[in-house]
Short mmCIF file of C-alpha atoms in Angstrom, two decimals:
data_model
loop_
_atom_site.label_atom_id
_atom_site.label_comp_id
_atom_site.label_asym_id
_atom_site.label_seq_id
_atom_site.Cartn_x
_atom_site.Cartn_y
_atom_site.Cartn_z
CA GLY A 1 -258.70 7.15 -30.01
CA TYR A 2 -258.77 5.04 -26.82
CA SER A 3 -257.36 7.97 -24.84
CA THR A 4 -260.10 10.42 -25.81
CA SER A 5 -262.75 11.51 -23.33
CA PRO A 6 -265.71 13.91 -23.08
CA GLY A 7 -263.31 16.38 -21.45
CA LEU A 8 -260.81 18.67 -23.15
CA VAL A 9 -258.76 16.88 -25.83
CA VAL A 10 -255.70 18.60 -27.28
CA ALA A 11 -254.59 17.10 -30.59
CA VAL A 12 -250.82 16.92 -31.05
CA THR A 13 -251.01 14.87 -34.25
CA ASP A 14 -249.16 17.51 -36.30
CA MET A 15 -246.15 17.38 -33.96
CA LYS A 16 -244.18 14.75 -35.88
CA MET A 17 -240.51 15.69 -35.66
CA MET A 18 -238.10 13.02 -34.49
CA ARG A 19 -234.36 12.57 -34.28
CA PHE A 20 -232.30 9.42 -33.75
CA ASP A 21 -228.65 9.30 -32.70
CA GLN A 22 -227.20 6.04 -34.06
CA SER A 23 -224.10 6.26 -31.87
CA SER A 24 -225.91 6.54 -28.52
CA GLY A 25 -229.27 4.94 -29.31
CA VAL A 26 -231.16 8.00 -28.06
CA LEU A 27 -234.43 8.70 -29.86
CA ALA A 28 -236.18 12.07 -29.47
CA ALA A 29 -239.77 12.31 -30.73
CA GLN A 30 -242.55 14.87 -30.54
CA GLY A 31 -245.92 13.91 -29.06
CA GLY A 32 -247.74 13.40 -32.38
CA ILE A 33 -245.50 10.55 -33.50
CA GLN A 34 -247.17 7.15 -33.90
CA ASN A 35 -245.71 3.74 -33.08
CA GLN A 36 -245.27 3.02 -36.81
CA ASP A 37 -243.31 6.28 -37.27
CA LEU A 38 -240.91 5.33 -34.48
CA ARG A 39 -240.29 1.91 -35.96
CA ALA A 40 -239.85 3.33 -39.49
CA LEU A 41 -237.08 5.60 -38.23
CA LEU A 42 -234.94 2.62 -37.24
CA PRO A 43 -232.96 0.59 -39.79
CA GLN A 44 -234.97 -2.25 -41.30
CA GLY A 45 -234.09 -5.79 -42.31
CA GLY A 46 -232.01 -6.62 -39.26
CA GLU A 47 -229.66 -3.67 -39.79
CA GLY A 48 -228.57 -1.45 -36.94
CA ARG A 49 -227.76 -2.13 -33.32
CA TRP A 50 -230.76 -0.57 -31.53
CA VAL A 51 -234.34 -1.76 -31.03
CA PHE A 52 -237.38 0.16 -29.86
CA SER A 53 -239.59 -1.63 -27.33
CA GLY A 54 -242.86 -0.46 -28.81
CA GLY A 55 -246.34 -1.89 -28.68
CA THR A 56 -248.24 -3.89 -31.27
CA CYS A 57 -250.62 -1.29 -32.71
CA PRO A 58 -248.98 0.77 -35.48
CA THR A 59 -251.27 3.80 -35.18
CA VAL A 60 -251.16 4.38 -31.42
CA GLY A 61 -249.51 7.69 -30.55
CA ALA A 62 -246.24 8.00 -28.68
CA ALA A 63 -248.04 9.48 -25.66
CA GLY A 64 -250.59 6.67 -25.35
CA LEU A 65 -247.92 4.05 -26.03
CA THR A 66 -245.41 5.41 -23.51
CA LEU A 67 -247.70 6.68 -20.77
CA GLY A 68 -249.83 3.54 -20.88
CA GLY A 69 -246.82 1.25 -20.47
CA GLY A 70 -246.07 0.06 -23.99
CA PHE A 71 -246.08 -3.74 -23.88
CA GLY A 72 -244.77 -5.37 -27.05
CA PRO A 73 -243.12 -8.46 -28.52
CA ILE A 74 -239.65 -7.74 -27.06
CA SER A 75 -240.76 -6.45 -23.66
CA ARG A 76 -239.57 -9.63 -21.92
CA TRP A 77 -235.92 -8.63 -22.30
CA ALA A 78 -236.00 -4.97 -23.42
CA GLY A 79 -238.66 -3.77 -20.98
CA LEU A 80 -241.79 -1.76 -21.63
CA THR A 81 -241.75 1.42 -23.69
CA PHE A 82 -241.79 3.54 -20.53
CA ASP A 83 -238.70 1.65 -19.29
CA GLN A 84 -236.83 3.21 -22.24
CA LEU A 85 -238.14 6.71 -21.44
CA LEU A 86 -235.40 9.17 -20.43
CA GLU A 87 -237.54 12.31 -20.27
CA SER A 88 -240.77 13.95 -21.37
CA THR A 89 -241.46 17.62 -21.97
CA ILE A 90 -244.85 18.39 -20.43
CA VAL A 91 -247.02 21.50 -20.63
CA THR A 92 -249.00 21.68 -17.39
CA ALA A 93 -252.55 23.04 -16.98
CA ASP A 94 -251.18 26.41 -15.86
CA GLY A 95 -248.93 26.68 -18.95
CA GLU A 96 -245.64 25.77 -17.28
CA VAL A 97 -243.22 23.71 -19.40
CA VAL A 98 -241.59 20.96 -17.35
CA VAL A 99 -238.96 18.48 -18.50
CA ALA A 100 -239.56 15.39 -16.36
CA SER A 101 -236.68 12.95 -15.95
CA ALA A 102 -235.27 10.62 -13.31
CA SER A 103 -233.36 13.54 -11.79
CA SER A 104 -235.81 16.43 -12.13
CA PRO A 105 -238.60 16.26 -10.85
CA PRO A 106 -238.29 12.56 -10.02
CA ASP A 107 -241.80 12.21 -8.51
CA LEU A 108 -243.42 13.50 -11.70
CA PHE A 109 -241.21 11.26 -13.84
CA TRP A 110 -242.27 8.26 -11.73
CA ALA A 111 -245.94 9.28 -11.96
CA ILE A 112 -246.07 9.60 -15.76
CA ARG A 113 -244.64 6.13 -16.34
CA GLY A 114 -247.78 4.01 -16.34
CA SER A 115 -251.50 4.35 -16.85
CA ALA A 116 -251.94 7.67 -15.00
CA GLY A 117 -249.30 9.52 -17.02
CA ARG A 118 -251.66 11.40 -19.29
CA ASN A 119 -253.29 13.16 -16.32
CA PHE A 120 -250.41 15.56 -15.60
CA GLY A 121 -250.42 17.72 -18.73
CA ILE A 122 -249.79 17.68 -22.46
CA HIS A 123 -246.73 15.67 -23.41
CA ALA A 124 -245.07 17.65 -26.18
CA SER A 125 -242.06 15.36 -26.63
CA PHE A 126 -240.30 12.23 -25.41
CA LYS A 127 -236.71 11.07 -25.26
CA TYR A 128 -235.92 7.34 -25.17
CA GLN A 129 -232.80 5.25 -24.64
CA LEU A 130 -233.25 2.32 -27.01
CA ALA A 131 -232.06 -1.18 -26.15
CA ALA A 132 -228.98 -2.61 -27.81
CA ARG A 133 -229.68 -5.63 -29.99
CA PRO A 134 -228.52 -8.73 -28.12
CA ASP A 135 -227.54 -10.47 -31.38
CA ASP A 136 -227.33 -9.66 -35.10
CA ARG A 137 -229.55 -12.64 -35.95
CA SER A 138 -233.25 -12.70 -35.19
CA THR A 139 -236.32 -14.75 -35.99
CA VAL A 140 -239.85 -13.36 -35.96
CA PHE A 141 -243.03 -15.42 -36.03
CA GLY A 142 -246.78 -15.06 -35.80
CA LEU A 143 -249.43 -17.67 -35.07
CA GLU A 144 -253.23 -17.47 -35.14
CA PHE A 145 -255.76 -19.82 -33.55
CA TRP A 146 -259.48 -19.28 -33.98
CA ASN A 147 -261.16 -21.42 -31.36
CA ARG A 148 -261.00 -21.66 -27.57
CA GLU A 149 -259.47 -25.16 -27.37
CA LYS A 150 -256.63 -24.42 -29.80
CA CYS A 151 -255.88 -21.13 -28.03
CA ALA A 152 -255.69 -22.84 -24.65
CA ALA A 153 -253.49 -25.65 -25.99
CA ALA A 154 -251.16 -23.19 -27.75
CA ALA A 155 -250.88 -21.02 -24.64
CA LYS A 156 -249.89 -24.03 -22.51
CA VAL A 157 -247.20 -25.10 -24.98
CA ILE A 158 -245.84 -21.57 -25.39
CA LEU A 159 -245.76 -20.90 -21.63
CA ARG A 160 -244.02 -24.22 -20.98
CA GLY A 161 -241.47 -23.46 -23.69
CA MET A 162 -240.82 -19.93 -22.45
CA ARG A 163 -239.75 -21.24 -19.03
CA ALA A 164 -236.69 -22.77 -20.69
CA ALA A 165 -236.20 -20.14 -23.41
CA PRO A 166 -233.27 -17.75 -23.29
CA PRO A 167 -234.06 -14.20 -22.10
CA THR A 168 -233.77 -12.90 -25.68
CA SER A 169 -236.82 -14.94 -26.73
CA SER A 170 -240.26 -13.48 -26.25
CA VAL A 171 -243.87 -14.13 -27.12
CA LEU A 172 -246.84 -11.82 -26.90
CA MET A 173 -250.30 -13.41 -26.93
CA LEU A 174 -253.53 -11.48 -27.45
CA ALA A 175 -256.86 -13.24 -27.02
CA THR A 176 -260.09 -11.85 -28.39
CA THR A 177 -263.75 -12.74 -28.30
CA TRP A 178 -266.47 -12.18 -30.85
CA THR A 179 -270.00 -13.45 -31.33
CA ASP A 180 -268.80 -16.79 -32.76
CA GLY A 181 -266.18 -17.63 -30.14
CA VAL A 182 -262.65 -16.97 -28.96
CA GLY A 183 -259.43 -16.54 -30.92
CA CYS A 184 -255.85 -15.64 -30.21
CA VAL A 185 -252.83 -14.27 -31.99
CA MET A 186 -249.22 -14.81 -30.90
CA TRP A 187 -246.20 -12.83 -32.03
CA GLY A 188 -242.71 -13.81 -31.07
CA GLN A 189 -239.14 -12.85 -31.64
CA HIS A 190 -235.89 -14.54 -30.82
CA PHE A 191 -232.48 -12.88 -31.04
CA GLY A 192 -229.69 -15.37 -31.66
CA SER A 193 -229.06 -18.51 -33.68
CA ASP A 194 -230.18 -21.06 -31.04
CA PRO A 195 -233.02 -23.09 -32.64
#
């Protein structure tokens, strides 16, 4: 609900069709799809050769995820969600249906890829080119620290380590505050067998 406002809100939550082409890695999804739906469509357990560069929140919609950037655990090497965007079908305020892509109209396609994207109309569907897995082997980890000093120390160690890490390693750190202090959560993924 972070994208809602006191203005007109058009719910597309019932638009949930999606299609994935295993041979090309192209994923087509309607605007009501959530991040968790996109991930569930892909093979689980390390199977398959494509990965979706989605965000961290499972219930965020495809529009908010894509048009807001879409930063996630593998963004370091696979790019943001909007980097995987090939096209979006948009219904403009005057009812015109426009398919925005890099070739037509390129200015609109550029404009929707980032935080202002939801201002140009209703995004009925998206088409993505997923990233090829860099290796069949992967390791995933998560760490939590629940005080300011431990968060700061962990961030320094992780940042120092990431300078020497291969491009297929990534870490996403989210810090949060509450009435009792500061905490942080780190998720990471490494593709390959290098320890």
